[in-house]
Structure formats: C-alpha cells, structure tokens
Amino acid sequence: MLASIVADRTSVVSPRTRRWTPWVKTVIPNGVDATRFRPDAKRRSDAPTVLFVGTWTNRKRGADLARVFQRDVLPSIPSARLEMVCRDAPADPGPGVVVLGELTDAQLVEAYQRAWVFCLPSDYEGFGIPYAEAMASGLPVVATPNIGAQYVTDDGAAGVLAPLESIGVALRDLLADSEARALLAQRSSARGSQFSLDRVVDAYEQLYTDGVVPLAPAKHGRSRATISE
C-alpha cells in the first residue's frame, strides 16, 4: 500500500479493489491470451459439462460447488458432469464429479473448450482470471457476487451472479436451455474481449507513456526523460 502512495503511476485490476487504495484512479484488468483461450466447437463435450478451476477448500469453495451440483443438477440432468481443475480434492468426490487435478496449459485450454458452462463460486476474487479465460473460450459464466466476478461479468450483464445456495439451480437451468446458453455465451465473449492481452498491454503502455515527460536538453546536447511527479 505504501508503494501505491509514493509511486508516480499506479493501477488496480478492478474498480472495487480501489476500496483499499482510493487514491489509485487507473483500472487495468488482468489479461488473457485470446490466441490460446478461444472456442472450439469440435471439442465440446457430448455430456452437459460444468468446469471449475480453483481449490476444493478455502475461498474458491470447490467442495461447496460439488455439493450444490450433486443436490440441484444431477437429479434433473443425470448425465451432467462437473469437471474440477483442482489439486486438493478428495480421490472420490462423489457422483457426477470428475477431478482433473493439475493440468498443463494446453490441457487447461482443452478443458475450457469441452465445457458447456463455467462456474467459480469464490467468496472473494480481486479480479478472477478463470472468469476471463472462460469468457475468451466462449463459455457462459456462473459465479457468486464477489467483487472480481461483479467486474468481469459487468455486474451480471455478461454472466449469472447468484448466492452460493442458488448456484446449482442456475447451472441446472443453463445446462437445460440451449438458447439461454447461446445468448449468454455471446454476451460473455463480447465482454471477454475487453480482457485480451493486446488491450491490457496497450493500457500499460499508455500508463507508462503518460508518466514520462521530457526535460530540457542537458549539457553537451544530450536529453533525458524522467517520471513525472
């Protein structure tokens, strides 16, 4: 926090993270490589598939997602699967849940491309890179209303925000409704384009450029630049 006070130029990854540093005015989100994370209909699973990327315990709440999935989704859609990119899940998490463990970058891209819907019910995210990766991959996003999910989904305009105990019903309804999924996927993709690496790099370049001002030429005809106050 001290560094953000004395630095000449600072930024945060989402607007609501400014609550701790209100003097920081610039928001530059985390970026996603859209050349890697992109839709591929040929890899889409035949089974209705929800993808989770996170941890079984703590703030990512993977265990809670598995519970509401088994309670609210499986009775109506027995063929549904919850694929979990998760290192700390139990060996047997119960019916309908598949633990993928830790994946390579290429395997993670394929996991997004297989899924029908993405869900991460964290109780806190400052931004939430998996939300943006899912959007770049053309997936509808379901999340709890933490500050990162609120920003990335544009306060639910490009995703579904629901309390934890309502997440399962939201997933069930999306898996059962192809038109709703397609519409939300379009909104998700459009919003996700805001988080491409190209846009983020451009924003940082502008931030650095704005912080550099030329000085009068130094002796011997040399010139130099400094960071503005």
mmCIF file with all atom_site columns, C-alpha atoms in Angstrom:
data_model
loop_
_atom_site.group_PDB
_atom_site.id
_atom_site.type_symbol
_atom_site.label_atom_id
_atom_site.label_alt_id
_atom_site.label_comp_id
_atom_site.label_asym_id
_atom_site.label_entity_id
_atom_site.label_seq_id
_atom_site.pdbx_PDB_ins_code
_atom_site.Cartn_x
_atom_site.Cartn_y
_atom_site.Cartn_z
_atom_site.occupancy
_atom_site.B_iso_or_equiv
_atom_site.pdbx_formal_charge
_atom_site.auth_seq_id
_atom_site.auth_comp_id
_atom_site.auth_asym_id
_atom_site.auth_atom_id
_atom_site.pdbx_PDB_model_num
ATOM 1   C CA . MET A 1 1   ? 0.000   0.000   0.000   1.00 0.00 ? 1   MET A CA 1
ATOM 2   C CA . LEU A 1 2   ? 2.876   2.374   0.780   1.00 0.00 ? 2   LEU A CA 1
ATOM 3   C CA . ALA A 1 3   ? 4.283   1.807   -2.694  1.00 0.00 ? 3   ALA A CA 1
ATOM 4   C CA . SER A 1 4   ? 0.998   2.934   -4.244  1.00 0.00 ? 4   SER A CA 1
ATOM 5   C CA . ILE A 1 5   ? 1.236   6.192   -2.284  1.00 0.00 ? 5   ILE A CA 1
ATOM 6   C CA . VAL A 1 6   ? 4.772   7.103   -3.335  1.00 0.00 ? 6   VAL A CA 1
ATOM 7   C CA . ALA A 1 7   ? 4.688   5.745   -6.903  1.00 0.00 ? 7   ALA A CA 1
ATOM 8   C CA . ASP A 1 8   ? 4.241   8.152   -9.809  1.00 0.00 ? 8   ASP A CA 1
ATOM 9   C CA . ARG A 1 9   ? 1.831   5.878   -11.656 1.00 0.00 ? 9   ARG A CA 1
ATOM 10  C CA . THR A 1 10  ? -0.336  3.126   -10.162 1.00 0.00 ? 10  THR A CA 1
ATOM 11  C CA . SER A 1 11  ? -3.221  0.929   -11.260 1.00 0.00 ? 11  SER A CA 1
ATOM 12  C CA . VAL A 1 12  ? -5.576  -1.707  -9.875  1.00 0.00 ? 12  VAL A CA 1
ATOM 13  C CA . VAL A 1 13  ? -7.081  -4.747  -11.605 1.00 0.00 ? 13  VAL A CA 1
ATOM 14  C CA . SER A 1 14  ? -10.737 -3.954  -10.902 1.00 0.00 ? 14  SER A CA 1
ATOM 15  C CA . PRO A 1 15  ? -12.689 -0.891  -9.755  1.00 0.00 ? 15  PRO A CA 1
ATOM 16  C CA . ARG A 1 16  ? -13.843 -2.293  -6.428  1.00 0.00 ? 16  ARG A CA 1
ATOM 17  C CA . THR A 1 17  ? -10.300 -3.165  -5.336  1.00 0.00 ? 17  THR A CA 1
ATOM 18  C CA . ARG A 1 18  ? -9.848  0.604   -5.053  1.00 0.00 ? 18  ARG A CA 1
ATOM 19  C CA . ARG A 1 19  ? -11.690 0.474   -1.735  1.00 0.00 ? 19  ARG A CA 1
ATOM 20  C CA . TRP A 1 20  ? -8.295  -0.081  -0.061  1.00 0.00 ? 20  TRP A CA 1
ATOM 21  C CA . THR A 1 21  ? -6.424  2.433   -2.254  1.00 0.00 ? 21  THR A CA 1
ATOM 22  C CA . PRO A 1 22  ? -8.977  5.081   -3.256  1.00 0.00 ? 22  PRO A CA 1
ATOM 23  C CA . TRP A 1 23  ? -6.229  7.412   -4.468  1.00 0.00 ? 23  TRP A CA 1
ATOM 24  C CA . VAL A 1 24  ? -5.453  4.988   -7.325  1.00 0.00 ? 24  VAL A CA 1
ATOM 25  C CA . LYS A 1 25  ? -7.513  6.160   -10.287 1.00 0.00 ? 25  LYS A CA 1
ATOM 26  C CA . THR A 1 26  ? -6.438  3.834   -13.101 1.00 0.00 ? 26  THR A CA 1
ATOM 27  C CA . VAL A 1 27  ? -8.006  0.399   -13.623 1.00 0.00 ? 27  VAL A CA 1
ATOM 28  C CA . ILE A 1 28  ? -6.139  -2.038  -15.869 1.00 0.00 ? 28  ILE A CA 1
ATOM 29  C CA . PRO A 1 29  ? -7.515  -5.591  -15.701 1.00 0.00 ? 29  PRO A CA 1
ATOM 30  C CA . ASN A 1 30  ? -5.564  -8.798  -15.909 1.00 0.00 ? 30  ASN A CA 1
ATOM 31  C CA . GLY A 1 31  ? -5.178  -10.074 -19.450 1.00 0.00 ? 31  GLY A CA 1
ATOM 32  C CA . VAL A 1 32  ? -5.923  -13.341 -21.230 1.00 0.00 ? 32  VAL A CA 1
ATOM 33  C CA . ASP A 1 33  ? -4.157  -14.694 -24.308 1.00 0.00 ? 33  ASP A CA 1
ATOM 34  C CA . ALA A 1 34  ? -7.036  -14.898 -26.778 1.00 0.00 ? 34  ALA A CA 1
ATOM 35  C CA . THR A 1 35  ? -4.873  -16.800 -29.259 1.00 0.00 ? 35  THR A CA 1
ATOM 36  C CA . ARG A 1 36  ? -4.900  -19.724 -26.800 1.00 0.00 ? 36  ARG A CA 1
ATOM 37  C CA . PHE A 1 37  ? -8.182  -19.365 -24.931 1.00 0.00 ? 37  PHE A CA 1
ATOM 38  C CA . ARG A 1 38  ? -10.767 -19.479 -27.695 1.00 0.00 ? 38  ARG A CA 1
ATOM 39  C CA . PRO A 1 39  ? -13.864 -21.520 -28.553 1.00 0.00 ? 39  PRO A CA 1
ATOM 40  C CA . ASP A 1 40  ? -13.575 -24.828 -30.398 1.00 0.00 ? 40  ASP A CA 1
ATOM 41  C CA . ALA A 1 41  ? -16.974 -26.416 -31.060 1.00 0.00 ? 41  ALA A CA 1
ATOM 42  C CA . LYS A 1 42  ? -15.354 -29.662 -32.228 1.00 0.00 ? 42  LYS A CA 1
ATOM 43  C CA . ARG A 1 43  ? -14.072 -30.285 -28.707 1.00 0.00 ? 43  ARG A CA 1
ATOM 44  C CA . ARG A 1 44  ? -17.357 -29.526 -26.946 1.00 0.00 ? 44  ARG A CA 1
ATOM 45  C CA . SER A 1 45  ? -18.368 -32.488 -24.767 1.00 0.00 ? 45  SER A CA 1
ATOM 46  C CA . ASP A 1 46  ? -21.462 -34.503 -25.641 1.00 0.00 ? 46  ASP A CA 1
ATOM 47  C CA . ALA A 1 47  ? -22.310 -34.618 -21.923 1.00 0.00 ? 47  ALA A CA 1
ATOM 48  C CA . PRO A 1 48  ? -23.566 -31.442 -20.214 1.00 0.00 ? 48  PRO A CA 1
ATOM 49  C CA . THR A 1 49  ? -20.357 -30.283 -18.552 1.00 0.00 ? 49  THR A CA 1
ATOM 50  C CA . VAL A 1 50  ? -19.612 -27.633 -15.938 1.00 0.00 ? 50  VAL A CA 1
ATOM 51  C CA . LEU A 1 51  ? -15.972 -26.603 -15.467 1.00 0.00 ? 51  LEU A CA 1
ATOM 52  C CA . PHE A 1 52  ? -14.424 -25.375 -12.210 1.00 0.00 ? 52  PHE A CA 1
ATOM 53  C CA . VAL A 1 53  ? -10.856 -24.062 -11.891 1.00 0.00 ? 53  VAL A CA 1
ATOM 54  C CA . GLY A 1 54  ? -9.733  -23.446 -8.332  1.00 0.00 ? 54  GLY A CA 1
ATOM 55  C CA . THR A 1 55  ? -9.293  -25.205 -5.000  1.00 0.00 ? 55  THR A CA 1
ATOM 56  C CA . TRP A 1 56  ? -11.509 -27.633 -3.121  1.00 0.00 ? 56  TRP A CA 1
ATOM 57  C CA . THR A 1 57  ? -11.157 -25.716 0.128   1.00 0.00 ? 57  THR A CA 1
ATOM 58  C CA . ASN A 1 58  ? -10.915 -22.091 1.252   1.00 0.00 ? 58  ASN A CA 1
ATOM 59  C CA . ARG A 1 59  ? -12.244 -19.124 -0.711  1.00 0.00 ? 59  ARG A CA 1
ATOM 60  C CA . LYS A 1 60  ? -12.647 -20.893 -4.091  1.00 0.00 ? 60  LYS A CA 1
ATOM 61  C CA . ARG A 1 61  ? -15.278 -23.192 -2.491  1.00 0.00 ? 61  ARG A CA 1
ATOM 62  C CA . GLY A 1 62  ? -14.897 -26.188 -4.783  1.00 0.00 ? 62  GLY A CA 1
ATOM 63  C CA . ALA A 1 63  ? -16.388 -28.518 -2.166  1.00 0.00 ? 63  ALA A CA 1
ATOM 64  C CA . ASP A 1 64  ? -19.475 -26.329 -1.920  1.00 0.00 ? 64  ASP A CA 1
ATOM 65  C CA . LEU A 1 65  ? -19.863 -26.318 -5.691  1.00 0.00 ? 65  LEU A CA 1
ATOM 66  C CA . ALA A 1 66  ? -19.687 -30.126 -5.798  1.00 0.00 ? 66  ALA A CA 1
ATOM 67  C CA . ARG A 1 67  ? -22.337 -30.299 -3.089  1.00 0.00 ? 67  ARG A CA 1
ATOM 68  C CA . VAL A 1 68  ? -24.857 -27.996 -4.788  1.00 0.00 ? 68  VAL A CA 1
ATOM 69  C CA . PHE A 1 69  ? -24.139 -29.613 -8.159  1.00 0.00 ? 69  PHE A CA 1
ATOM 70  C CA . GLN A 1 70  ? -24.993 -33.052 -6.790  1.00 0.00 ? 70  GLN A CA 1
ATOM 71  C CA . ARG A 1 71  ? -28.018 -31.717 -4.948  1.00 0.00 ? 71  ARG A CA 1
ATOM 72  C CA . ASP A 1 72  ? -29.565 -29.471 -7.612  1.00 0.00 ? 72  ASP A CA 1
ATOM 73  C CA . VAL A 1 73  ? -28.209 -30.529 -11.020 1.00 0.00 ? 73  VAL A CA 1
ATOM 74  C CA . LEU A 1 74  ? -27.825 -34.316 -11.050 1.00 0.00 ? 74  LEU A CA 1
ATOM 75  C CA . PRO A 1 75  ? -31.418 -35.202 -10.082 1.00 0.00 ? 75  PRO A CA 1
ATOM 76  C CA . SER A 1 76  ? -32.705 -33.320 -13.149 1.00 0.00 ? 76  SER A CA 1
ATOM 77  C CA . ILE A 1 77  ? -29.769 -33.980 -15.517 1.00 0.00 ? 77  ILE A CA 1
ATOM 78  C CA . PRO A 1 78  ? -28.210 -37.348 -14.575 1.00 0.00 ? 78  PRO A CA 1
ATOM 79  C CA . SER A 1 79  ? -25.712 -37.181 -17.456 1.00 0.00 ? 79  SER A CA 1
ATOM 80  C CA . ALA A 1 80  ? -24.238 -33.873 -16.249 1.00 0.00 ? 80  ALA A CA 1
ATOM 81  C CA . ARG A 1 81  ? -20.589 -33.708 -15.216 1.00 0.00 ? 81  ARG A CA 1
ATOM 82  C CA . LEU A 1 82  ? -18.662 -31.304 -13.030 1.00 0.00 ? 82  LEU A CA 1
ATOM 83  C CA . GLU A 1 83  ? -15.017 -31.273 -14.122 1.00 0.00 ? 83  GLU A CA 1
ATOM 84  C CA . MET A 1 84  ? -12.726 -29.792 -11.490 1.00 0.00 ? 84  MET A CA 1
ATOM 85  C CA . VAL A 1 85  ? -9.239  -28.477 -12.209 1.00 0.00 ? 85  VAL A CA 1
ATOM 86  C CA . CYS A 1 86  ? -8.242  -28.835 -8.611  1.00 0.00 ? 86  CYS A CA 1
ATOM 87  C CA . ARG A 1 87  ? -5.236  -30.268 -6.757  1.00 0.00 ? 87  ARG A CA 1
ATOM 88  C CA . ASP A 1 88  ? -6.709  -30.685 -3.290  1.00 0.00 ? 88  ASP A CA 1
ATOM 89  C CA . ALA A 1 89  ? -9.969  -32.533 -3.977  1.00 0.00 ? 89  ALA A CA 1
ATOM 90  C CA . PRO A 1 90  ? -10.602 -35.963 -2.415  1.00 0.00 ? 90  PRO A CA 1
ATOM 91  C CA . ALA A 1 91  ? -9.971  -39.044 -4.525  1.00 0.00 ? 91  ALA A CA 1
ATOM 92  C CA . ASP A 1 92  ? -13.694 -39.823 -4.660  1.00 0.00 ? 92  ASP A CA 1
ATOM 93  C CA . PRO A 1 93  ? -15.720 -36.585 -4.616  1.00 0.00 ? 93  PRO A CA 1
ATOM 94  C CA . GLY A 1 94  ? -18.981 -38.364 -5.340  1.00 0.00 ? 94  GLY A CA 1
ATOM 95  C CA . PRO A 1 95  ? -21.317 -38.888 -8.301  1.00 0.00 ? 95  PRO A CA 1
ATOM 96  C CA . GLY A 1 96  ? -21.010 -36.712 -11.368 1.00 0.00 ? 96  GLY A CA 1
ATOM 97  C CA . VAL A 1 97  ? -17.789 -35.027 -10.237 1.00 0.00 ? 97  VAL A CA 1
ATOM 98  C CA . VAL A 1 98  ? -14.538 -35.626 -12.128 1.00 0.00 ? 98  VAL A CA 1
ATOM 99  C CA . VAL A 1 99  ? -11.298 -34.336 -10.603 1.00 0.00 ? 99  VAL A CA 1
ATOM 100 C CA . LEU A 1 100 ? -8.807  -33.449 -13.325 1.00 0.00 ? 100 LEU A CA 1
ATOM 101 C CA . GLY A 1 101 ? -6.024  -32.453 -10.958 1.00 0.00 ? 101 GLY A CA 1
ATOM 102 C CA . GLU A 1 102 ? -3.370  -30.005 -12.106 1.00 0.00 ? 102 GLU A CA 1
ATOM 103 C CA . LEU A 1 103 ? -3.281  -29.534 -15.890 1.00 0.00 ? 103 LEU A CA 1
ATOM 104 C CA . THR A 1 104 ? -0.722  -28.292 -18.370 1.00 0.00 ? 104 THR A CA 1
ATOM 105 C CA . ASP A 1 105 ? -1.517  -25.049 -20.168 1.00 0.00 ? 105 ASP A CA 1
ATOM 106 C CA . ALA A 1 106 ? -2.651  -26.959 -23.255 1.00 0.00 ? 106 ALA A CA 1
ATOM 107 C CA . GLN A 1 107 ? -4.831  -29.314 -21.204 1.00 0.00 ? 107 GLN A CA 1
ATOM 108 C CA . LEU A 1 108 ? -6.444  -26.347 -19.453 1.00 0.00 ? 108 LEU A CA 1
ATOM 109 C CA . VAL A 1 109 ? -7.376  -24.784 -22.789 1.00 0.00 ? 109 VAL A CA 1
ATOM 110 C CA . GLU A 1 110 ? -8.967  -28.086 -23.840 1.00 0.00 ? 110 GLU A CA 1
ATOM 111 C CA . ALA A 1 111 ? -10.906 -28.296 -20.563 1.00 0.00 ? 111 ALA A CA 1
ATOM 112 C CA . TYR A 1 112 ? -12.470 -24.898 -21.251 1.00 0.00 ? 112 TYR A CA 1
ATOM 113 C CA . GLN A 1 113 ? -13.291 -25.959 -24.809 1.00 0.00 ? 113 GLN A CA 1
ATOM 114 C CA . ARG A 1 114 ? -15.012 -29.162 -23.612 1.00 0.00 ? 114 ARG A CA 1
ATOM 115 C CA . ALA A 1 115 ? -17.257 -27.409 -21.120 1.00 0.00 ? 115 ALA A CA 1
ATOM 116 C CA . TRP A 1 116 ? -20.779 -26.061 -21.598 1.00 0.00 ? 116 TRP A CA 1
ATOM 117 C CA . VAL A 1 117 ? -20.696 -23.674 -18.635 1.00 0.00 ? 117 VAL A CA 1
ATOM 118 C CA . PHE A 1 118 ? -18.012 -22.331 -16.304 1.00 0.00 ? 118 PHE A CA 1
ATOM 119 C CA . CYS A 1 119 ? -18.559 -21.873 -12.568 1.00 0.00 ? 119 CYS A CA 1
ATOM 120 C CA . LEU A 1 120 ? -16.341 -20.450 -9.837  1.00 0.00 ? 120 LEU A CA 1
ATOM 121 C CA . PRO A 1 121 ? -18.263 -19.629 -6.611  1.00 0.00 ? 121 PRO A CA 1
ATOM 122 C CA . SER A 1 122 ? -15.423 -17.868 -4.766  1.00 0.00 ? 122 SER A CA 1
ATOM 123 C CA . ASP A 1 123 ? -16.286 -15.779 -1.754  1.00 0.00 ? 123 ASP A CA 1
ATOM 124 C CA . TYR A 1 124 ? -13.567 -13.339 -2.870  1.00 0.00 ? 124 TYR A CA 1
ATOM 125 C CA . GLU A 1 125 ? -11.735 -12.540 -6.099  1.00 0.00 ? 125 GLU A CA 1
ATOM 126 C CA . GLY A 1 126 ? -9.988  -9.250  -6.772  1.00 0.00 ? 126 GLY A CA 1
ATOM 127 C CA . PHE A 1 127 ? -10.346 -9.978  -10.488 1.00 0.00 ? 127 PHE A CA 1
ATOM 128 C CA . GLY A 1 128 ? -10.664 -13.686 -11.246 1.00 0.00 ? 128 GLY A CA 1
ATOM 129 C CA . ILE A 1 129 ? -8.552  -14.785 -14.205 1.00 0.00 ? 129 ILE A CA 1
ATOM 130 C CA . PRO A 1 130 ? -10.577 -18.014 -14.707 1.00 0.00 ? 130 PRO A CA 1
ATOM 131 C CA . TYR A 1 131 ? -13.706 -15.943 -15.386 1.00 0.00 ? 131 TYR A CA 1
ATOM 132 C CA . ALA A 1 132 ? -11.893 -14.090 -18.163 1.00 0.00 ? 132 ALA A CA 1
ATOM 133 C CA . GLU A 1 133 ? -10.376 -17.311 -19.539 1.00 0.00 ? 133 GLU A CA 1
ATOM 134 C CA . ALA A 1 134 ? -13.843 -18.858 -19.683 1.00 0.00 ? 134 ALA A CA 1
ATOM 135 C CA . MET A 1 135 ? -15.242 -15.818 -21.489 1.00 0.00 ? 135 MET A CA 1
ATOM 136 C CA . ALA A 1 136 ? -12.427 -15.901 -24.036 1.00 0.00 ? 136 ALA A CA 1
ATOM 137 C CA . SER A 1 137 ? -13.292 -19.587 -24.543 1.00 0.00 ? 137 SER A CA 1
ATOM 138 C CA . GLY A 1 138 ? -16.907 -18.687 -25.319 1.00 0.00 ? 138 GLY A CA 1
ATOM 139 C CA . LEU A 1 139 ? -18.438 -20.063 -22.118 1.00 0.00 ? 139 LEU A CA 1
ATOM 140 C CA . PRO A 1 140 ? -21.338 -18.721 -20.076 1.00 0.00 ? 140 PRO A CA 1
ATOM 141 C CA . VAL A 1 141 ? -20.054 -17.845 -16.603 1.00 0.00 ? 141 VAL A CA 1
ATOM 142 C CA . VAL A 1 142 ? -21.870 -18.548 -13.330 1.00 0.00 ? 142 VAL A CA 1
ATOM 143 C CA . ALA A 1 143 ? -20.406 -17.043 -10.166 1.00 0.00 ? 143 ALA A CA 1
ATOM 144 C CA . THR A 1 144 ? -21.163 -15.750 -6.725  1.00 0.00 ? 144 THR A CA 1
ATOM 145 C CA . PRO A 1 145 ? -21.233 -11.940 -6.494  1.00 0.00 ? 145 PRO A CA 1
ATOM 146 C CA . ASN A 1 146 ? -17.675 -11.312 -5.285  1.00 0.00 ? 146 ASN A CA 1
ATOM 147 C CA . ILE A 1 147 ? -16.054 -8.056  -6.408  1.00 0.00 ? 147 ILE A CA 1
ATOM 148 C CA . GLY A 1 148 ? -13.993 -9.718  -9.136  1.00 0.00 ? 148 GLY A CA 1
ATOM 149 C CA . ALA A 1 149 ? -16.941 -11.564 -10.654 1.00 0.00 ? 149 ALA A CA 1
ATOM 150 C CA . GLN A 1 150 ? -19.051 -8.424  -10.496 1.00 0.00 ? 150 GLN A CA 1
ATOM 151 C CA . TYR A 1 151 ? -16.463 -6.530  -12.529 1.00 0.00 ? 151 TYR A CA 1
ATOM 152 C CA . VAL A 1 152 ? -15.612 -9.241  -15.042 1.00 0.00 ? 152 VAL A CA 1
ATOM 153 C CA . THR A 1 153 ? -19.278 -10.057 -15.761 1.00 0.00 ? 153 THR A CA 1
ATOM 154 C CA . ASP A 1 154 ? -20.247 -6.368  -15.849 1.00 0.00 ? 154 ASP A CA 1
ATOM 155 C CA . ASP A 1 155 ? -22.446 -6.809  -12.770 1.00 0.00 ? 155 ASP A CA 1
ATOM 156 C CA . GLY A 1 156 ? -24.159 -9.853  -14.250 1.00 0.00 ? 156 GLY A CA 1
ATOM 157 C CA . ALA A 1 157 ? -24.888 -8.422  -17.714 1.00 0.00 ? 157 ALA A CA 1
ATOM 158 C CA . ALA A 1 158 ? -22.403 -10.917 -19.196 1.00 0.00 ? 158 ALA A CA 1
ATOM 159 C CA . GLY A 1 159 ? -22.822 -13.748 -16.703 1.00 0.00 ? 159 GLY A CA 1
ATOM 160 C CA . VAL A 1 160 ? -25.009 -15.152 -13.947 1.00 0.00 ? 160 VAL A CA 1
ATOM 161 C CA . LEU A 1 161 ? -24.357 -13.949 -10.403 1.00 0.00 ? 161 LEU A CA 1
ATOM 162 C CA . ALA A 1 162 ? -26.133 -15.907 -7.685  1.00 0.00 ? 162 ALA A CA 1
ATOM 163 C CA . PRO A 1 163 ? -25.721 -16.723 -3.984  1.00 0.00 ? 163 PRO A CA 1
ATOM 164 C CA . LEU A 1 164 ? -23.898 -19.966 -3.285  1.00 0.00 ? 164 LEU A CA 1
ATOM 165 C CA . GLU A 1 165 ? -27.022 -21.948 -2.420  1.00 0.00 ? 165 GLU A CA 1
ATOM 166 C CA . SER A 1 166 ? -28.675 -20.835 -5.694  1.00 0.00 ? 166 SER A CA 1
ATOM 167 C CA . ILE A 1 167 ? -25.698 -21.696 -7.904  1.00 0.00 ? 167 ILE A CA 1
ATOM 168 C CA . GLY A 1 168 ? -26.864 -25.263 -8.527  1.00 0.00 ? 168 GLY A CA 1
ATOM 169 C CA . VAL A 1 169 ? -30.264 -24.137 -9.804  1.00 0.00 ? 169 VAL A CA 1
ATOM 170 C CA . ALA A 1 170 ? -28.609 -21.568 -12.079 1.00 0.00 ? 170 ALA A CA 1
ATOM 171 C CA . LEU A 1 171 ? -26.352 -24.270 -13.516 1.00 0.00 ? 171 LEU A CA 1
ATOM 172 C CA . ARG A 1 172 ? -29.241 -26.694 -13.979 1.00 0.00 ? 172 ARG A CA 1
ATOM 173 C CA . ASP A 1 173 ? -31.288 -24.098 -15.845 1.00 0.00 ? 173 ASP A CA 1
ATOM 174 C CA . LEU A 1 174 ? -28.415 -23.163 -18.177 1.00 0.00 ? 174 LEU A CA 1
ATOM 175 C CA . LEU A 1 175 ? -27.490 -26.767 -18.949 1.00 0.00 ? 175 LEU A CA 1
ATOM 176 C CA . ALA A 1 176 ? -31.118 -27.483 -19.848 1.00 0.00 ? 176 ALA A CA 1
ATOM 177 C CA . ASP A 1 177 ? -31.652 -24.415 -22.053 1.00 0.00 ? 177 ASP A CA 1
ATOM 178 C CA . SER A 1 178 ? -29.511 -24.238 -25.189 1.00 0.00 ? 178 SER A CA 1
ATOM 179 C CA . GLU A 1 179 ? -30.944 -20.873 -26.260 1.00 0.00 ? 179 GLU A CA 1
ATOM 180 C CA . ALA A 1 180 ? -30.163 -19.265 -22.912 1.00 0.00 ? 180 ALA A CA 1
ATOM 181 C CA . ARG A 1 181 ? -26.642 -20.711 -23.023 1.00 0.00 ? 181 ARG A CA 1
ATOM 182 C CA . ALA A 1 182 ? -26.050 -19.407 -26.539 1.00 0.00 ? 182 ALA A CA 1
ATOM 183 C CA . LEU A 1 183 ? -27.276 -15.921 -25.665 1.00 0.00 ? 183 LEU A CA 1
ATOM 184 C CA . LEU A 1 184 ? -25.176 -15.752 -22.514 1.00 0.00 ? 184 LEU A CA 1
ATOM 185 C CA . ALA A 1 185 ? -22.150 -17.125 -24.377 1.00 0.00 ? 185 ALA A CA 1
ATOM 186 C CA . GLN A 1 186 ? -22.437 -14.263 -26.886 1.00 0.00 ? 186 GLN A CA 1
ATOM 187 C CA . ARG A 1 187 ? -22.535 -11.689 -24.111 1.00 0.00 ? 187 ARG A CA 1
ATOM 188 C CA . SER A 1 188 ? -19.700 -13.444 -22.336 1.00 0.00 ? 188 SER A CA 1
ATOM 189 C CA . SER A 1 189 ? -17.478 -13.459 -25.437 1.00 0.00 ? 189 SER A CA 1
ATOM 190 C CA . ALA A 1 190 ? -18.148 -9.786  -26.113 1.00 0.00 ? 190 ALA A CA 1
ATOM 191 C CA . ARG A 1 191 ? -17.274 -8.814  -22.556 1.00 0.00 ? 191 ARG A CA 1
ATOM 192 C CA . GLY A 1 192 ? -14.264 -11.137 -22.530 1.00 0.00 ? 192 GLY A CA 1
ATOM 193 C CA . SER A 1 193 ? -12.712 -9.285  -25.454 1.00 0.00 ? 193 SER A CA 1
ATOM 194 C CA . GLN A 1 194 ? -12.138 -6.374  -23.054 1.00 0.00 ? 194 GLN A CA 1
ATOM 195 C CA . PHE A 1 195 ? -9.570  -8.510  -21.232 1.00 0.00 ? 195 PHE A CA 1
ATOM 196 C CA . SER A 1 196 ? -7.403  -9.542  -24.185 1.00 0.00 ? 196 SER A CA 1
ATOM 197 C CA . LEU A 1 197 ? -3.653  -9.259  -23.685 1.00 0.00 ? 197 LEU A CA 1
ATOM 198 C CA . ASP A 1 198 ? -3.415  -6.779  -26.557 1.00 0.00 ? 198 ASP A CA 1
ATOM 199 C CA . ARG A 1 199 ? -5.792  -4.365  -24.828 1.00 0.00 ? 199 ARG A CA 1
ATOM 200 C CA . VAL A 1 200 ? -4.065  -4.769  -21.488 1.00 0.00 ? 200 VAL A CA 1
ATOM 201 C CA . VAL A 1 201 ? -0.594  -4.210  -22.953 1.00 0.00 ? 201 VAL A CA 1
ATOM 202 C CA . ASP A 1 202 ? -1.846  -1.092  -24.744 1.00 0.00 ? 202 ASP A CA 1
ATOM 203 C CA . ALA A 1 203 ? -3.273  0.216   -21.468 1.00 0.00 ? 203 ALA A CA 1
ATOM 204 C CA . TYR A 1 204 ? 0.014   -0.290  -19.628 1.00 0.00 ? 204 TYR A CA 1
ATOM 205 C CA . GLU A 1 205 ? 1.982   1.323   -22.436 1.00 0.00 ? 205 GLU A CA 1
ATOM 206 C CA . GLN A 1 206 ? -0.296  4.351   -22.205 1.00 0.00 ? 206 GLN A CA 1
ATOM 207 C CA . LEU A 1 207 ? 0.093   4.459   -18.421 1.00 0.00 ? 207 LEU A CA 1
ATOM 208 C CA . TYR A 1 208 ? 3.885   4.451   -18.710 1.00 0.00 ? 208 TYR A CA 1
ATOM 209 C CA . THR A 1 209 ? 3.841   6.966   -21.557 1.00 0.00 ? 209 THR A CA 1
ATOM 210 C CA . ASP A 1 210 ? 1.678   9.342   -19.547 1.00 0.00 ? 210 ASP A CA 1
ATOM 211 C CA . GLY A 1 211 ? 4.196   9.148   -16.717 1.00 0.00 ? 211 GLY A CA 1
ATOM 212 C CA . VAL A 1 212 ? 7.178   10.182  -18.794 1.00 0.00 ? 212 VAL A CA 1
ATOM 213 C CA . VAL A 1 213 ? 7.806   13.861  -19.553 1.00 0.00 ? 213 VAL A CA 1
ATOM 214 C CA . PRO A 1 214 ? 10.775  15.282  -21.477 1.00 0.00 ? 214 PRO A CA 1
ATOM 215 C CA . LEU A 1 215 ? 13.209  17.635  -19.774 1.00 0.00 ? 215 LEU A CA 1
ATOM 216 C CA . ALA A 1 216 ? 15.179  20.447  -21.320 1.00 0.00 ? 216 ALA A CA 1
ATOM 217 C CA . PRO A 1 217 ? 18.296  19.218  -23.131 1.00 0.00 ? 217 PRO A CA 1
ATOM 218 C CA . ALA A 1 218 ? 21.194  18.556  -20.785 1.00 0.00 ? 218 ALA A CA 1
ATOM 219 C CA . LYS A 1 219 ? 24.720  19.820  -21.302 1.00 0.00 ? 219 LYS A CA 1
ATOM 220 C CA . HIS A 1 220 ? 26.595  18.694  -24.411 1.00 0.00 ? 220 HIS A CA 1
ATOM 221 C CA . GLY A 1 221 ? 23.309  18.426  -26.300 1.00 0.00 ? 221 GLY A CA 1
ATOM 222 C CA . ARG A 1 222 ? 22.129  15.331  -24.515 1.00 0.00 ? 222 ARG A CA 1
ATOM 223 C CA . SER A 1 223 ? 18.499  14.944  -23.496 1.00 0.00 ? 223 SER A CA 1
ATOM 224 C CA . ARG A 1 224 ? 16.907  12.793  -20.881 1.00 0.00 ? 224 ARG A CA 1
ATOM 225 C CA . ALA A 1 225 ? 13.475  11.905  -19.528 1.00 0.00 ? 225 ALA A CA 1
ATOM 226 C CA . THR A 1 226 ? 12.110  11.365  -16.094 1.00 0.00 ? 226 THR A CA 1
ATOM 227 C CA . ILE A 1 227 ? 8.936   10.107  -14.483 1.00 0.00 ? 227 ILE A CA 1
ATOM 228 C CA . SER A 1 228 ? 6.546   12.960  -13.775 1.00 0.00 ? 228 SER A CA 1
ATOM 229 C CA . GLU A 1 229 ? 5.678   13.963  -10.244 1.00 0.00 ? 229 GLU A CA 1
#
